XYZ file of C-alpha atoms in Angstrom:
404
model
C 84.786 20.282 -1.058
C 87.515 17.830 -1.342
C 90.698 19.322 -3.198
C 92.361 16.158 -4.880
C 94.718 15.382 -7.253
C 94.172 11.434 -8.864
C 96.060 9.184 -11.103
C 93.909 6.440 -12.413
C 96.111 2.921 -13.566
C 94.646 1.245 -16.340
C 94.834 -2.652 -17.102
C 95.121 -3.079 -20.884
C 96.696 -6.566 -20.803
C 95.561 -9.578 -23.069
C 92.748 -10.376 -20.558
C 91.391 -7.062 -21.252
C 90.242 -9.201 -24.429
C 87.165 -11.085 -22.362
C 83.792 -10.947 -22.766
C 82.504 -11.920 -19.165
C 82.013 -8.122 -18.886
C 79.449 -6.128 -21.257
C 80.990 -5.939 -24.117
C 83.998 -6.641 -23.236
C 86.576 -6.249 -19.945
C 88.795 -3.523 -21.549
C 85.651 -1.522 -23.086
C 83.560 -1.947 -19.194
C 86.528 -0.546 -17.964
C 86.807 2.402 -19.976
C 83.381 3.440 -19.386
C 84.319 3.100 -15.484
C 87.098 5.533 -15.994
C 85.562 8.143 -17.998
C 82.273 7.858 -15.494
C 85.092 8.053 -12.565
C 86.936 11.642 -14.522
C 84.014 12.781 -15.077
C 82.617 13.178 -10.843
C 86.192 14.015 -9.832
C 86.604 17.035 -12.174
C 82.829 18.213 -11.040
C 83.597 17.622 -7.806
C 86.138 20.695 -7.566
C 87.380 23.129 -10.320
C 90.514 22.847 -9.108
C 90.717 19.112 -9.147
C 92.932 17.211 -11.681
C 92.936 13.703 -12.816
C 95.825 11.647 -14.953
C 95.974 8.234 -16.818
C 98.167 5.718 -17.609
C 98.232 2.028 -18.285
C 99.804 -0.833 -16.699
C 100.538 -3.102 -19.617
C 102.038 -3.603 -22.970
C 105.785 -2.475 -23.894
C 105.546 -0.679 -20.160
C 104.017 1.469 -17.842
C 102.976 4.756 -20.146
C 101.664 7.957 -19.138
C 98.673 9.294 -20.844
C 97.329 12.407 -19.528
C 99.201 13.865 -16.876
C 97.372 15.499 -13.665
C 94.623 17.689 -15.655
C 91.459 19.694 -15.273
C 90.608 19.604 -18.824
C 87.948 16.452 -19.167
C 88.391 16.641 -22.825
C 91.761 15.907 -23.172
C 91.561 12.787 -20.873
C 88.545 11.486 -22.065
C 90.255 11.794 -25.076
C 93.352 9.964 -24.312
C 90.767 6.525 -23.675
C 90.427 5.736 -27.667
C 92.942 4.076 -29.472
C 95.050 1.922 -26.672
C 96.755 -1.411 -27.671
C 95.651 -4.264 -25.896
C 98.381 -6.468 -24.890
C 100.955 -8.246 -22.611
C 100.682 -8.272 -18.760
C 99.539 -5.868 -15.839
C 102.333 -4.915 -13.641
C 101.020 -3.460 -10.888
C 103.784 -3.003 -9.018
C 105.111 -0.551 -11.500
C 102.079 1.567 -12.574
C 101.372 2.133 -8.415
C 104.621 3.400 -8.146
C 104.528 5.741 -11.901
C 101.472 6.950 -10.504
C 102.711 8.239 -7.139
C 106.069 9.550 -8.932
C 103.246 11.614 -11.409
C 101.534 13.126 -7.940
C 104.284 14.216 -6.766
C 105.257 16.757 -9.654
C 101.572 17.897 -9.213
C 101.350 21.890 -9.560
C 99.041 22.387 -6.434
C 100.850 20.982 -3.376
C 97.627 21.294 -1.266
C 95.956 18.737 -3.369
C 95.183 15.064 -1.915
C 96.725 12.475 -3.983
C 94.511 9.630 -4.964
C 95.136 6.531 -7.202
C 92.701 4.008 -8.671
C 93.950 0.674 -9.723
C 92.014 -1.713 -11.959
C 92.967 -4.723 -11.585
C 91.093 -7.142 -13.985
C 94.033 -9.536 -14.670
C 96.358 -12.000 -12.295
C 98.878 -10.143 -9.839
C 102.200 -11.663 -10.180
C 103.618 -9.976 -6.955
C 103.494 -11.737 -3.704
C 101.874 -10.202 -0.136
C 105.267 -8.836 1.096
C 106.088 -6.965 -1.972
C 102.909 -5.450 -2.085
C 102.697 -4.334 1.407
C 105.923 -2.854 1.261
C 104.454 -0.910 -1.569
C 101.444 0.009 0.187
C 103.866 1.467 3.446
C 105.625 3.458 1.308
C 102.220 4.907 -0.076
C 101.288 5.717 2.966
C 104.358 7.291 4.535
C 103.572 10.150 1.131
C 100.107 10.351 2.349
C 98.793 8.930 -0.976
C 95.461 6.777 -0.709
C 94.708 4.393 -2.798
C 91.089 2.844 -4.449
C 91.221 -0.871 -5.867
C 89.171 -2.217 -8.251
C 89.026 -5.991 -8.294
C 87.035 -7.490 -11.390
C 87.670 -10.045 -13.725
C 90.567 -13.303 -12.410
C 90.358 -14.479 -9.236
C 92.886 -17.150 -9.443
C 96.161 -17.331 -7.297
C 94.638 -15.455 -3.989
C 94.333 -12.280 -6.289
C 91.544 -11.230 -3.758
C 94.021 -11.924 -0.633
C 97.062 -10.107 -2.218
C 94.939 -6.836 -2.718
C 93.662 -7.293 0.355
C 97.012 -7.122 1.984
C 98.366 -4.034 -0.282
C 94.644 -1.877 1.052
C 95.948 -3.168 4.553
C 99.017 -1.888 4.064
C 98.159 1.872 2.995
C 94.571 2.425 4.240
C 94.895 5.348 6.905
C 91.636 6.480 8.670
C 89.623 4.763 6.012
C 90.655 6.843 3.195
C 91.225 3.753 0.879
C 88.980 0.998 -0.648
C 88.819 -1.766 -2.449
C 85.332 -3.239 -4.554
C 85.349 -6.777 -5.982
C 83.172 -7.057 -8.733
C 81.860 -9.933 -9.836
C 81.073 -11.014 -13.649
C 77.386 -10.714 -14.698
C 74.766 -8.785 -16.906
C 75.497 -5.513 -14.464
C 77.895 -3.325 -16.299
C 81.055 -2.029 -14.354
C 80.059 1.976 -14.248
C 76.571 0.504 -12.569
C 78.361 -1.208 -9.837
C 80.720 1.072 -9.251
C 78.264 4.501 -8.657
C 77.296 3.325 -4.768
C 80.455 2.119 -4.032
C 82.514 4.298 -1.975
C 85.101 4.481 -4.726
C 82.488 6.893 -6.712
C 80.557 8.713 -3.302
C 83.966 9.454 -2.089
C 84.182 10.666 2.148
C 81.745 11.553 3.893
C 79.478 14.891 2.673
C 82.150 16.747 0.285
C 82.360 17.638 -2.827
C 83.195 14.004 -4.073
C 80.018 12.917 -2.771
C 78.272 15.654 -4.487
C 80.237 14.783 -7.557
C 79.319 10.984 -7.648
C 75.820 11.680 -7.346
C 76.046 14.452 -10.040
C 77.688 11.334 -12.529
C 74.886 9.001 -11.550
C 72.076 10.994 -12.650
C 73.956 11.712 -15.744
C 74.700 7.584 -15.975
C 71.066 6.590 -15.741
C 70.995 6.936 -11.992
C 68.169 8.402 -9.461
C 68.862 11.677 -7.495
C 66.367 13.631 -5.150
C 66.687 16.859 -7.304
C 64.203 17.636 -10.514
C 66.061 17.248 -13.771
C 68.888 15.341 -11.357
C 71.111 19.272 -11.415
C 71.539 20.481 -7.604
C 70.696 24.341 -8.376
C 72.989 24.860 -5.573
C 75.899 23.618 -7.528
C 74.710 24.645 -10.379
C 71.798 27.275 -10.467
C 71.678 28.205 -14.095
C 71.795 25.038 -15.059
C 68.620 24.175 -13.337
C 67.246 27.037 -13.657
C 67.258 27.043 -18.391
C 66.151 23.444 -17.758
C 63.237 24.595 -15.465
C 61.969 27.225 -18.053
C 62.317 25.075 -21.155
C 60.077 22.308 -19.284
C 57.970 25.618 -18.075
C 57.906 26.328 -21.607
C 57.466 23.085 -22.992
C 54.348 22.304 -20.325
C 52.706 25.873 -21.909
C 53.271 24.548 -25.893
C 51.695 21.327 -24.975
C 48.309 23.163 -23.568
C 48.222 25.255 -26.331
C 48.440 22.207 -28.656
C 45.679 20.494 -26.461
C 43.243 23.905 -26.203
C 43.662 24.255 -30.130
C 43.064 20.580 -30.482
C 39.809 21.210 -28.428
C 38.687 24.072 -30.250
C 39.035 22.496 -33.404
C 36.950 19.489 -32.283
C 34.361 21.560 -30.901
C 34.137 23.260 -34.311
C 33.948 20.153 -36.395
C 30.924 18.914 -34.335
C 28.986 22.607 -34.822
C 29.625 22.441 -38.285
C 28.204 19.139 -38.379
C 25.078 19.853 -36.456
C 24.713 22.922 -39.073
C 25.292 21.151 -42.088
C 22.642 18.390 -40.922
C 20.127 20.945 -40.428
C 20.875 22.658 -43.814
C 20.704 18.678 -45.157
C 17.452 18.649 -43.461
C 15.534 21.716 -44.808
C 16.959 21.038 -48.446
C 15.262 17.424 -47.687
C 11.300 19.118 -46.860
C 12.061 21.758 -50.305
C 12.609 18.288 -52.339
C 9.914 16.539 -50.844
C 7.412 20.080 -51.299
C 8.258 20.308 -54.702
C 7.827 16.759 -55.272
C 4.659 16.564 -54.033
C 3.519 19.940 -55.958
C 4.975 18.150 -59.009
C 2.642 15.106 -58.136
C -0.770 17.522 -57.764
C 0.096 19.362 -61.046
C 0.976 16.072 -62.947
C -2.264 14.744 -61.099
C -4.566 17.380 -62.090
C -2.945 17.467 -65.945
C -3.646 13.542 -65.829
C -7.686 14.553 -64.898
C -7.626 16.931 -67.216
C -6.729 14.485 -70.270
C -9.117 11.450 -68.506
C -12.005 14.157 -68.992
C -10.993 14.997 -72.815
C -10.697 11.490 -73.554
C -14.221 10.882 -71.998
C -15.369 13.776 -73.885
C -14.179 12.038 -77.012
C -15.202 8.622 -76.302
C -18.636 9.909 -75.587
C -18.537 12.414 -79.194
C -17.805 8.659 -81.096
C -20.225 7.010 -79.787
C -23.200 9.360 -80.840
C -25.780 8.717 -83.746
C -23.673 9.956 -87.060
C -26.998 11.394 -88.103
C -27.368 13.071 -85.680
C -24.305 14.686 -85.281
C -24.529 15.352 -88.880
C -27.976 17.066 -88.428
C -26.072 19.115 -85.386
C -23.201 20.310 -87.316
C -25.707 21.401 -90.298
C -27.768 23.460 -87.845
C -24.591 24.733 -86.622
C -23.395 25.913 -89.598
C -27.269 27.325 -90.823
C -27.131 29.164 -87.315
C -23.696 30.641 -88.210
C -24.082 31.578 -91.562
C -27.565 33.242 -90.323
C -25.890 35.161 -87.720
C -22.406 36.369 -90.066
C -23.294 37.661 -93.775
C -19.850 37.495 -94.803
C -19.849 33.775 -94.744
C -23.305 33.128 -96.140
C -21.556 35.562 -98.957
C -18.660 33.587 -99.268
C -20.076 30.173 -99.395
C -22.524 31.893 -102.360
C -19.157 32.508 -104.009
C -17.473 29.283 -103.444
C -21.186 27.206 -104.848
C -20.924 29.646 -107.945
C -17.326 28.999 -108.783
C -18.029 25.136 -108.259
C -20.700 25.485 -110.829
C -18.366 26.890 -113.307
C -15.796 24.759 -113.340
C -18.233 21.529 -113.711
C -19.536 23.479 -117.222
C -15.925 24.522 -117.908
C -14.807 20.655 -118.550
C -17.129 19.860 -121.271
C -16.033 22.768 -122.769
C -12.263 22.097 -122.472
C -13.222 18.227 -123.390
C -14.494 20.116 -126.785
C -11.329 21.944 -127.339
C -9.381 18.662 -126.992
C -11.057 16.804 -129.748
C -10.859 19.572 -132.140
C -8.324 18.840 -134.403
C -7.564 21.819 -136.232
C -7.304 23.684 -132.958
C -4.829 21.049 -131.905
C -2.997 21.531 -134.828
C -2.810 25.169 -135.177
C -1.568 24.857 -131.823
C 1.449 22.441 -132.613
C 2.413 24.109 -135.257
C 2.684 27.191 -133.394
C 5.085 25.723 -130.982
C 8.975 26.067 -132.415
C 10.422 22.293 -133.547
C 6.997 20.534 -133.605
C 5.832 18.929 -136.613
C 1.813 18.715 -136.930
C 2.245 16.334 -139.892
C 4.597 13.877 -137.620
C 3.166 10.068 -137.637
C 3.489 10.359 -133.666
C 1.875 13.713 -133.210
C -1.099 12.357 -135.144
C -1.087 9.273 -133.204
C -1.221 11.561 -129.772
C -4.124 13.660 -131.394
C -5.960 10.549 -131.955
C -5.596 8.837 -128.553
C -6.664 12.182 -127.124
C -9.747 12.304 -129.265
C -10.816 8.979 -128.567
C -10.417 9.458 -124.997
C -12.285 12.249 -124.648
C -14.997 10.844 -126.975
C -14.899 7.532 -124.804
C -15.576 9.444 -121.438
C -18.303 12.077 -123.012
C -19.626 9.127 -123.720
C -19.688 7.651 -120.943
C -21.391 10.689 -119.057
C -24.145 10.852 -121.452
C -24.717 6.909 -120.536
C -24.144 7.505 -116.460
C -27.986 7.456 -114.389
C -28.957 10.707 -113.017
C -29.379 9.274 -109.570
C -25.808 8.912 -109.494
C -25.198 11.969 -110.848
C -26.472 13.219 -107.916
C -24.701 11.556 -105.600
């Protein structure tokens, strides 16, 4: 693996301000950066990476040479935007800040983003790319953004100048909807040389950016084996909660559609009991129905005999009972005697009425009643003629109809 040290030179100038770049120039170059710090410091433990920016008041270190991803990611929020790049300057901060690296066997490395016009002419930037190269420093370009003034041309000429054995590059990336990070993942900037660590590293950051990689969950479990390996058994486990869920799913189905069959059966038998008792409703109500049809006949039929002769039956009845049970000839013997006396007990009573004297001693026997009262009189006479009206009239009635 590749042991490097790198100092990545910001443009934060006015035409940072843009939006021909998603959002906008300054914020599609941040996201470049921190995708960029993010594959070097993967690539190697041991690997550091500074920033500083190019515009503004001046050249101004951010983050010196670090391992800790935090604190330069960290250093990204909050920048001015403002003024003009000066690229001759931050190159040359940049290879002062390698220099006073702590690990001498580190490579040095700078990336320049360049997304505004260079001001410097071809000679002044070669001489700065010589100079780079006698310190064994390579160099990365990134060209986006203004293309006016043979831009392209003049960092041609300063890659010229310092490129040894291929070890620096330059990408110029047009405006469109592709963001800056995108572009920038299969560019050699990002793979780095050859097979290392840097290669690794770039790969690594564009799985983690969206990208495709040939390993599951896009972790090498070479690089990083326990890694791979919790995200294995959490999709091991995942895969296992998910058929449970589906078997238990199943199983509840299953039982839904027995309990249905079972509760149409049970619908079904309670169905033949109602229809059974109906119908042995229907044969009782039926027979009750020929029942009353024959009493009624019965009846009918009773009305519509002779009344003499049903008279002449019920007397025969009755001769045949009283013939056949002496206590009830001896009771209708009583009943004719007591008839008898009550018919000869009126006339007598009659008698008693239209006595006067007896009516009298009576009244006067009775506490508050006056016999000698004009309306007591009047009430003894009324009686007496009444009852001397209807003797009367007995003594004149036929004796035919006193039979009837």
């Amino acid at each position: 693996m590749v042991l490097e040290a790198t100092m990545i030179c910001i443009d934060n100038s006015e035409w940072m301000r843009n939006g021909d770049y998603s959002p906008t120039r300054f914020q599609a170059q941040a996201d470049a950066v921190n995708l960029i710090c993010g594959a070097k410091t993967q690539s190697n433990p041991e690997n550091t990476v500074g920033v500083l920016t190019m515009a503004g008041k001046g050249v101004r270190v951010l983050v010196t040479p670090t391992s800790d991803l935090g604190k330069i990611l960290a250093c990204m929020h909050g920048l001015d935007v403002g003024g003009e790049m000066n690229l001759a300057a931050g190159i040359q901060v940049a290879q002062l800040a390698l220099k006073h690296r702590q690990n001498k066997k580190q490579q040095q490395r700078i990336i320049v983003f360049a997304g505004s016009p260079v001001k410097y002419d071809k000679k002044a930037l070669e001489m700065i790319g010589r100079k780079l190269k006698k310190n064994s420093v390579a160099l990365d370009i990134v060209d986006f953004g203004e293309d006016d003034d043979g831009k392209p041309e003049k960092l041609e000429a300063l890659l010229g100048a310092v490129n040894n054995n291929d070890s620096s590059h330059i990408v110029h990336v047009p405006s469109g909807p592709n963001a800056l990070s995108d572009v920038l993942i299969s560019t050699p900037i990002f793979t780095g040389d050859g097979e290392g660590g840097s290669g690794f590293a770039a790969a690594a950051a564009a799985a983690a950016a969206g990208g495709v990689s040939g390993f599951d969950f896009g972790v090498d479990p070479n690089l990083d084996p326990e890694l791979a390996l919790a995200l294995r058994v959490s999709m091991e486990e995942e895969r296992a909660r998910q058929e449970a869920a589906a078997k238990k799913a199943a199983e509840e189905a299953s039982r839904q559609e027995k309990g249905g069959e079972q509760q149409s059966s049970s619908q079904d038998a309670t169905m033949t009991e109602h229809a059974n008792v109906a119908a042995s409703d229907a044969d009782k109500k039926s027979d009750l129905m020929d029942d009353e049809n024959a009493l009624l006949q019965k009846a009918l039929a009773m009305s519509m005999d002779d009344p003499a002769t049903s008279l002449a039956m019920r007397d025969t009845d009755m001769s045949e009972a009283v013939a056949d049970d002496q206590d009830l000839a001896l009771a209708l013997q009583l009943s004719v005697q007591d008839t008898g006396k009550d018919s000869t007990s009126q006339p007598d009573m009659s008698k008693l009425l239209t006595d006067q004297s007896f009516m009298s001693s009576i009244l006067a026997s009775l506490p508050g009643v006056d016999p000698n009262d004009p309306s007591v009189k009047d009430l003894l006479a009324s009686i007496q003629n009444e009852s001397e009206s209807q003797q009367k009239k007995n003594e004149d009635k036929p004796p035919n109809e006193e039979d009837k």
